[in-house]
Short mmCIF file of C-alpha atoms in Angstrom, two decimals:
data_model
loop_
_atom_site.label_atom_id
_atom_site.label_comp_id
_atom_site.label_asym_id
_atom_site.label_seq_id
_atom_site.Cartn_x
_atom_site.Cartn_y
_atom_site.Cartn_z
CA UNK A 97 33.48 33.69 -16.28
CA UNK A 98 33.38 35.52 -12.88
CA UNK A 99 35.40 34.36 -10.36
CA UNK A 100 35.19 34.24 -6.33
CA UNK A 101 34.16 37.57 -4.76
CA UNK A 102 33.81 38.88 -1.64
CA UNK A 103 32.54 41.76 0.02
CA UNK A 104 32.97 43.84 1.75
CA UNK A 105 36.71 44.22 0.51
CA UNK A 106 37.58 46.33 3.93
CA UNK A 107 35.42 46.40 6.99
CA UNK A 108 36.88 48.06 9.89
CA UNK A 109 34.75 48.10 13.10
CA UNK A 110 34.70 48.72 16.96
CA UNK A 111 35.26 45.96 19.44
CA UNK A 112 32.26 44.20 20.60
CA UNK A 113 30.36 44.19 17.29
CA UNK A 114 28.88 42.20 14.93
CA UNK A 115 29.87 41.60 11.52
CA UNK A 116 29.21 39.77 8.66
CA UNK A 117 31.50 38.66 5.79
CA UNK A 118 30.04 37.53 2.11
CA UNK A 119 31.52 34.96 -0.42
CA UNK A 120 30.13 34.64 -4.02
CA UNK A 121 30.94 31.40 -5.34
CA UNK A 122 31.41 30.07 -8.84
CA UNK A 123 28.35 28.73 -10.40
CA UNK A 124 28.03 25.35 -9.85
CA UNK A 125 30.95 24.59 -7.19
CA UNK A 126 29.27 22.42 -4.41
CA UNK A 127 32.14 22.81 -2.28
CA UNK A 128 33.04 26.10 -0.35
CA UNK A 129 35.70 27.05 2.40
CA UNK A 130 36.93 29.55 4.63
CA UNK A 131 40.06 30.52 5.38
CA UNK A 132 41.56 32.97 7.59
CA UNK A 133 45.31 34.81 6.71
CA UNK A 134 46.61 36.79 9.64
CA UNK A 135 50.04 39.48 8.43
CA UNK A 136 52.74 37.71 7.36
CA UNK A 137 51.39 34.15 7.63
CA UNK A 138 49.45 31.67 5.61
CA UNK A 139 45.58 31.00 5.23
CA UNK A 140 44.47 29.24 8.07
CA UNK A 141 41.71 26.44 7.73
CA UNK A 142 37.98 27.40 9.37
CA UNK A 143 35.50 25.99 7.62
CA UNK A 144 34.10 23.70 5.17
CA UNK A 145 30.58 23.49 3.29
CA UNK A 146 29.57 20.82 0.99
CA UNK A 147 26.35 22.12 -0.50
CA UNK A 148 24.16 23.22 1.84
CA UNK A 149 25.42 21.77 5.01
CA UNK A 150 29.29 22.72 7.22
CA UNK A 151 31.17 19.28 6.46
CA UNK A 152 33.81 20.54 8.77
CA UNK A 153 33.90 23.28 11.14
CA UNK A 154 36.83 22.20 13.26
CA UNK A 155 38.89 25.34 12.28
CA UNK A 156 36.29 28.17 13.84
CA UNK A 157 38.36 29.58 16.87
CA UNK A 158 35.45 29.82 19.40
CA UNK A 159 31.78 30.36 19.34
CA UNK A 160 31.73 33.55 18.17
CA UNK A 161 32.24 32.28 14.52
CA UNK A 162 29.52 31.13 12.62
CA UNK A 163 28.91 30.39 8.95
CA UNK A 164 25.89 29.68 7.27
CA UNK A 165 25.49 28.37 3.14
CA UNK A 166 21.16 28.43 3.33
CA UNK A 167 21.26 27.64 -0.28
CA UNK A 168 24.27 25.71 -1.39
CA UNK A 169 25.66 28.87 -3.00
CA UNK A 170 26.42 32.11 -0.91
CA UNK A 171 28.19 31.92 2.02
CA UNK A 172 28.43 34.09 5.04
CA UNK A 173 30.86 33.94 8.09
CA UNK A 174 29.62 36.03 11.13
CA UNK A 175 31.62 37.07 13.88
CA UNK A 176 29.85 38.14 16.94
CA UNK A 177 31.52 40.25 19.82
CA UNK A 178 34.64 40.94 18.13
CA UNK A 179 37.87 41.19 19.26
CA UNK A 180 40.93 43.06 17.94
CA UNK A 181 42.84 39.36 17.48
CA UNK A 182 39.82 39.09 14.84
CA UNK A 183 41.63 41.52 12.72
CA UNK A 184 42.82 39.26 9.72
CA UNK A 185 42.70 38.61 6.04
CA UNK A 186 38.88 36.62 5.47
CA UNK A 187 39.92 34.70 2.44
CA UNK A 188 37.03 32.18 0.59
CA UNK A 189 37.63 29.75 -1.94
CA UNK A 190 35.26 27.26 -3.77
CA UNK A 191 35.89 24.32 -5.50
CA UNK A 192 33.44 21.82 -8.05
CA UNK A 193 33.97 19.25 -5.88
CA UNK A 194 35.78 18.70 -2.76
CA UNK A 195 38.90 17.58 -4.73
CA UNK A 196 41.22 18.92 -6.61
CA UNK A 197 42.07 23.37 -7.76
CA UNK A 198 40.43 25.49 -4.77
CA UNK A 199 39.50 29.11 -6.11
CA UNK A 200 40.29 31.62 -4.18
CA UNK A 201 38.28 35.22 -3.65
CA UNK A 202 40.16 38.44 -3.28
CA UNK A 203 39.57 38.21 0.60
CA UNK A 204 37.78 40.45 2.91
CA UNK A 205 40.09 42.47 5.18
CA UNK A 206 39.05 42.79 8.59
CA UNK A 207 40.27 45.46 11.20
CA UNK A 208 39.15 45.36 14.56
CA UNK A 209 39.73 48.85 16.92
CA UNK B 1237 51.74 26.33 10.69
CA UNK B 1238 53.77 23.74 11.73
CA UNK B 1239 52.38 20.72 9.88
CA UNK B 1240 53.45 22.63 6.66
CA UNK B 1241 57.42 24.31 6.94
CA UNK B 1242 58.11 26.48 3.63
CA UNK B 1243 61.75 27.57 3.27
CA UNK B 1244 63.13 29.95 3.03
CA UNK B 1245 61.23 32.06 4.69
CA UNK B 1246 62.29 35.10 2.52
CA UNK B 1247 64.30 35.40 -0.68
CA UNK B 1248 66.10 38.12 -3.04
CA UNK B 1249 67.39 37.55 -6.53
CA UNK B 1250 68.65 39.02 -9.16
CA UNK B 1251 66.57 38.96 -11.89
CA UNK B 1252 67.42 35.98 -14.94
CA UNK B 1253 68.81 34.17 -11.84
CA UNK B 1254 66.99 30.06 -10.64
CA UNK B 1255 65.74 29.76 -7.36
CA UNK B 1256 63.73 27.14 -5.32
CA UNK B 1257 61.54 27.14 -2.58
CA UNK B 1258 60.84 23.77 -0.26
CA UNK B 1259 57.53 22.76 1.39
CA UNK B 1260 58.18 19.62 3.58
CA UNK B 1261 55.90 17.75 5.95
CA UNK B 1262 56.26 15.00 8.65
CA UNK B 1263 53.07 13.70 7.18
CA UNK B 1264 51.82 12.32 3.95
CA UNK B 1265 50.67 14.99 1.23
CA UNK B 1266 47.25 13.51 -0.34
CA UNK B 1267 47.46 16.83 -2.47
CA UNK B 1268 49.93 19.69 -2.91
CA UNK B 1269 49.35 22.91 -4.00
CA UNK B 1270 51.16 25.67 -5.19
CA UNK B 1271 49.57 29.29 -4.84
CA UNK B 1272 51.05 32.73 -5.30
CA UNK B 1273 49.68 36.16 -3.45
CA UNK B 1274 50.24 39.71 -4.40
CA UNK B 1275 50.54 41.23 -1.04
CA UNK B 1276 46.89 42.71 -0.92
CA UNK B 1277 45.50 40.06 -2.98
CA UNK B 1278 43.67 36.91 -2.89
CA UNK B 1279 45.83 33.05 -4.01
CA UNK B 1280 46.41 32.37 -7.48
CA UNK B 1281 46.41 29.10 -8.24
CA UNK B 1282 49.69 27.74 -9.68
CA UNK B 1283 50.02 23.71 -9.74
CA UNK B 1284 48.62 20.46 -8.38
CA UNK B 1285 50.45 17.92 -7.48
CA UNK B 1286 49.10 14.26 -6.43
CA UNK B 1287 51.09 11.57 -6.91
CA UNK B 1288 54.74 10.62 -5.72
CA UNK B 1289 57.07 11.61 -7.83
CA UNK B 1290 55.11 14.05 -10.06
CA UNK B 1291 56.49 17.03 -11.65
CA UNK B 1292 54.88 19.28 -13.54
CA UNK B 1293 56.07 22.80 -15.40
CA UNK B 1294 54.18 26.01 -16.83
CA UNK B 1295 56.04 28.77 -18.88
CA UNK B 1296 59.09 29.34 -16.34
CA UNK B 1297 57.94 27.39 -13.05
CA UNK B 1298 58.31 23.62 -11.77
CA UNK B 1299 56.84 21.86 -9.13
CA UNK B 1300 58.00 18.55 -7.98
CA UNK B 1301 56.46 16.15 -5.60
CA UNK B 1302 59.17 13.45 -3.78
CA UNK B 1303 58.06 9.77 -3.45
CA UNK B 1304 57.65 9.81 0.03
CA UNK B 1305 54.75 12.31 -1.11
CA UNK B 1306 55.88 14.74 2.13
CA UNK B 1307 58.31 16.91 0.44
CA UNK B 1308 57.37 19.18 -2.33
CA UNK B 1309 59.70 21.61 -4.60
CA UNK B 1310 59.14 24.89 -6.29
CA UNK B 1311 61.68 25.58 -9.05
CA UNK B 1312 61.47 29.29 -10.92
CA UNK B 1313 64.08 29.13 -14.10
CA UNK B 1314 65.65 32.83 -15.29
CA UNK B 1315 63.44 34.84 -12.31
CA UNK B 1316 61.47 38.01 -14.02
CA UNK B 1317 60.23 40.91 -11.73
CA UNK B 1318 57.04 39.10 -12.44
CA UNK B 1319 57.55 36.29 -10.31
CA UNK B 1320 58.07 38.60 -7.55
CA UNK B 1321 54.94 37.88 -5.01
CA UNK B 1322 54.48 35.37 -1.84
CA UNK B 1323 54.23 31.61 -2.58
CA UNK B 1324 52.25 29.24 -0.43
CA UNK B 1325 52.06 25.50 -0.38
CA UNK B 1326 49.19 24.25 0.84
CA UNK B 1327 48.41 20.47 1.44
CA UNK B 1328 45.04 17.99 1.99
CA UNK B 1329 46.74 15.91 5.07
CA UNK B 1330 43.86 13.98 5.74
CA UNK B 1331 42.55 11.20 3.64
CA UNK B 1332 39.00 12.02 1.82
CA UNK B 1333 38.66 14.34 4.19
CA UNK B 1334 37.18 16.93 2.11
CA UNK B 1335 40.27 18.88 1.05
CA UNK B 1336 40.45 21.04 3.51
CA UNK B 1337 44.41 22.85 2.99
CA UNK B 1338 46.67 23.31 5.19
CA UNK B 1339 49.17 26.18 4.46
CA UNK B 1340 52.86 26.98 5.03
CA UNK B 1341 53.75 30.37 6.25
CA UNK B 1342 55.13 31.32 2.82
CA UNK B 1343 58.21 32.51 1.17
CA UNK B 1344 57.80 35.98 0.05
CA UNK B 1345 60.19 36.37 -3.09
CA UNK B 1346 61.63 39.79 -4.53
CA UNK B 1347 63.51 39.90 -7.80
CA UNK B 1348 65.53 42.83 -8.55
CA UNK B 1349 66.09 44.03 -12.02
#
């Protein structure tokens, strides 16, 4: 079956805009997170949604992050005013429940100039 | 991040040679997981560990979880260019807490033929 996916895959932009990142899911997996993977480090927490509603947001930097999951299924992280310390790996994962194997998406690489 | 150390931080081996990577925390590990990343790529789930003590093996890899539950080992018998890739532990460190990972900064392994 299909896996995590995110788009875009690359999104390079200007300082001072607004973007928005997508995550896809699996069917069915109530429980969805955020991560975000700067070079040469690993993921770092931001976010947590158990259906519908953010269980956890302690991990968003500032208030420029925001994530939304209207439906219980597709996600989307928006980052307004961007900075160049923005530039990261945007990596989601999903799970069928909030324990156990988190599934990871191929990421969404952002570059901030 | 400094909840999670992963050691070493690098490594290069000869191919058909062992090798083993250490993830240890100052806190208990309600859940430790093993991931590796092709640089470019999103986490690939490799092994779950939960309970003190546990060790668990697919095709050439072994993870072990200590009893303390705040040390975790990843063991890679007769290393194949294959293996070569980044490998992240990542840990729940909060009780029920929704399974939100935290992530060492990895240990990015290179296996020469």
């Amino acid at each position: 079956g299909a896996g995590v996916s995110q788009t875009p895959s690359n999104k390079v932009t200007e300082k001072g805009k607004y973007v928005e990142l997508r995550c896809d899911p699996i069917s069915g997996h109530t429980a969805l997170y955020w991560y975000r993977q700067s070079l040469g480090q690993g993921p770092e927490f931001l976010i947590y949604f158990q259906g519908t509603g953010a269980a956890d947001d302690s991990g968003l930097p500032n208030d420029r992050f925001f994530a939304v999951r209207p439906e219980g299924s597709v996600s989307t992280l928006k980052i307004q005013r961007t900075e160049r310390g923005d530039s990261a790996v945007y990596l989601c994962a999903s799970s069928p429940t909030s324990l156990g194997e988190q599934f990871f998406g191929p990421g969404t690489r952002l570059t901030v100039l | 991040s400094q909840e999670l150390e992963q050691s070493p931080q690098s490594l290069i081996v000869q191919e058909g040679k062992n090798l083993t990577i250490n993830c240890t925390s100052s806190k208990t590990l309600y859940g430790l997981y093993w991931y590796k990343q092709k640089y470019g790529e999103g986490l690939i789930f490799l092994m779950m560990l939960q309970k003190g003590g546990e060790e668990k093996s697919h095709e050439k890899i072994t993870a072990k979880l200590d009893e303390k539950k705040q040390q975790s080992s990843l063991h890679i018998t007769a290393s194949q260019p294959s293996h070569a890739g980044t490998y992240l532990c990542g840990a729940d460190m909060e009780y029920n807490a929704g399974n939100m990972l935290t992530f060492g900064g990895g240990t990015r392994l290179m296996v020469k033929p």
